[in-house]
Amino acid sequence: MAKVVKIIEVLAQSEKSWEDAAKNALEEAQQTLRNIRSIYVKGFEAKVENGGIAEFRITAKISFDLEPERSS
């Protein structure tokens, strides 16, 4: 049986770093997805307040294996 991989795009943020934002994205995705294979960070952004970075933001793609349908 062929394996099928699905990719979703997510946005995440952190007050610490872009790396922490990526970890937040993965942790949140793991709440509802199984079989996560990878996370690809495709974009970085930062919210600036008072001359400094207030939030680190990422846009990422998360890939995961779809499970085959189970017969009853």
PDB file of C-alpha atoms in Angstrom:
ATOM      1  CA  MET A   1       0.000   0.000   0.000  1.00  0.00           C
ATOM      2  CA  ALA A   2       1.303   3.446  -0.919  1.00  0.00           C
ATOM      3  CA  LYS A   3       2.051   5.943   1.823  1.00  0.00           C
ATOM      4  CA  VAL A   4       0.353   9.346   1.551  1.00  0.00           C
ATOM      5  CA  VAL A   5       1.801  12.468   3.181  1.00  0.00           C
ATOM      6  CA  LYS A   6      -0.266  15.561   3.897  1.00  0.00           C
ATOM      7  CA  ILE A   7       1.179  19.064   4.390  1.00  0.00           C
ATOM      8  CA  ILE A   8      -0.472  21.846   6.354  1.00  0.00           C
ATOM      9  CA  GLU A   9       0.646  25.428   6.789  1.00  0.00           C
ATOM     10  CA  VAL A  10       0.695  26.960  10.250  1.00  0.00           C
ATOM     11  CA  LEU A  11       1.578  30.278  11.884  1.00  0.00           C
ATOM     12  CA  ALA A  12       3.214  30.416  15.307  1.00  0.00           C
ATOM     13  CA  GLN A  13       4.806  32.988  17.580  1.00  0.00           C
ATOM     14  CA  SER A  14       7.024  33.335  20.612  1.00  0.00           C
ATOM     15  CA  GLU A  15       8.353  36.144  22.763  1.00  0.00           C
ATOM     16  CA  LYS A  16      11.746  34.344  22.955  1.00  0.00           C
ATOM     17  CA  SER A  17      12.961  33.361  19.465  1.00  0.00           C
ATOM     18  CA  TRP A  18      12.094  31.991  16.036  1.00  0.00           C
ATOM     19  CA  GLU A  19      13.328  28.588  17.201  1.00  0.00           C
ATOM     20  CA  ASP A  20      10.897  28.719  20.116  1.00  0.00           C
ATOM     21  CA  ALA A  21       8.110  29.719  17.717  1.00  0.00           C
ATOM     22  CA  ALA A  22       8.897  26.597  15.643  1.00  0.00           C
ATOM     23  CA  LYS A  23       8.790  24.453  18.790  1.00  0.00           C
ATOM     24  CA  ASN A  24       5.423  26.011  19.681  1.00  0.00           C
ATOM     25  CA  ALA A  25       4.076  25.187  16.209  1.00  0.00           C
ATOM     26  CA  LEU A  26       5.200  21.571  16.514  1.00  0.00           C
ATOM     27  CA  GLU A  27       3.865  21.130  20.052  1.00  0.00           C
ATOM     28  CA  GLU A  28       0.488  22.545  19.063  1.00  0.00           C
ATOM     29  CA  ALA A  29       0.286  20.365  15.927  1.00  0.00           C
ATOM     30  CA  GLN A  30       1.098  17.268  18.000  1.00  0.00           C
ATOM     31  CA  GLN A  31      -2.093  17.865  20.000  1.00  0.00           C
ATOM     32  CA  THR A  32      -4.224  16.786  17.027  1.00  0.00           C
ATOM     33  CA  LEU A  33      -1.889  15.148  14.482  1.00  0.00           C
ATOM     34  CA  ARG A  34      -0.046  11.843  14.527  1.00  0.00           C
ATOM     35  CA  ASN A  35       2.868  10.644  12.424  1.00  0.00           C
ATOM     36  CA  ILE A  36       4.477  14.080  11.975  1.00  0.00           C
ATOM     37  CA  ARG A  37       7.492  13.750   9.685  1.00  0.00           C
ATOM     38  CA  SER A  38       8.910  17.264   9.403  1.00  0.00           C
ATOM     39  CA  ILE A  39       8.502  20.985   9.898  1.00  0.00           C
ATOM     40  CA  TYR A  40       9.751  23.386   7.241  1.00  0.00           C
ATOM     41  CA  VAL A  41       9.984  27.027   8.273  1.00  0.00           C
ATOM     42  CA  LYS A  42       9.302  29.047   5.149  1.00  0.00           C
ATOM     43  CA  GLY A  43       9.016  32.547   6.571  1.00  0.00           C
ATOM     44  CA  PHE A  44      10.146  34.706   9.463  1.00  0.00           C
ATOM     45  CA  GLU A  45       8.587  37.902  10.786  1.00  0.00           C
ATOM     46  CA  ALA A  46       9.002  39.974  13.932  1.00  0.00           C
ATOM     47  CA  LYS A  47       6.612  42.335  15.669  1.00  0.00           C
ATOM     48  CA  VAL A  48       8.428  45.505  16.751  1.00  0.00           C
ATOM     49  CA  GLU A  49       7.394  47.610  19.726  1.00  0.00           C
ATOM     50  CA  ASN A  50       9.311  50.517  21.259  1.00  0.00           C
ATOM     51  CA  GLY A  51      12.294  49.925  18.979  1.00  0.00           C
ATOM     52  CA  GLY A  52      12.724  46.249  19.906  1.00  0.00           C
ATOM     53  CA  ILE A  53      11.406  42.841  18.918  1.00  0.00           C
ATOM     54  CA  ALA A  54       8.292  42.021  20.903  1.00  0.00           C
ATOM     55  CA  GLU A  55       7.318  38.755  19.131  1.00  0.00           C
ATOM     56  CA  PHE A  56       9.033  36.335  16.787  1.00  0.00           C
ATOM     57  CA  ARG A  57       6.663  34.850  14.215  1.00  0.00           C
ATOM     58  CA  ILE A  58       7.047  32.031  11.704  1.00  0.00           C
ATOM     59  CA  THR A  59       5.114  30.534   8.849  1.00  0.00           C
ATOM     60  CA  ALA A  60       5.798  26.807   8.611  1.00  0.00           C
ATOM     61  CA  LYS A  61       4.721  23.701   6.727  1.00  0.00           C
ATOM     62  CA  ILE A  62       4.214  20.540   8.748  1.00  0.00           C
ATOM     63  CA  SER A  63       4.115  17.185   6.960  1.00  0.00           C
ATOM     64  CA  PHE A  64       2.601  14.014   8.351  1.00  0.00           C
ATOM     65  CA  ASP A  65       1.686  10.535   7.151  1.00  0.00           C
ATOM     66  CA  LEU A  66      -1.986   9.858   6.610  1.00  0.00           C
ATOM     67  CA  GLU A  67      -3.200   6.680   8.170  1.00  0.00           C
ATOM     68  CA  PRO A  68      -4.929   4.196   5.881  1.00  0.00           C
ATOM     69  CA  GLU A  69      -8.660   3.812   6.328  1.00  0.00           C
ATOM     70  CA  ARG A  70      -9.535   1.007   8.638  1.00  0.00           C
ATOM     71  CA  SER A  71     -12.315  -1.371   7.789  1.00  0.00           C
ATOM     72  CA  SER A  72     -14.827  -2.227  10.499  1.00  0.00           C
TER      73      SER A  72
END
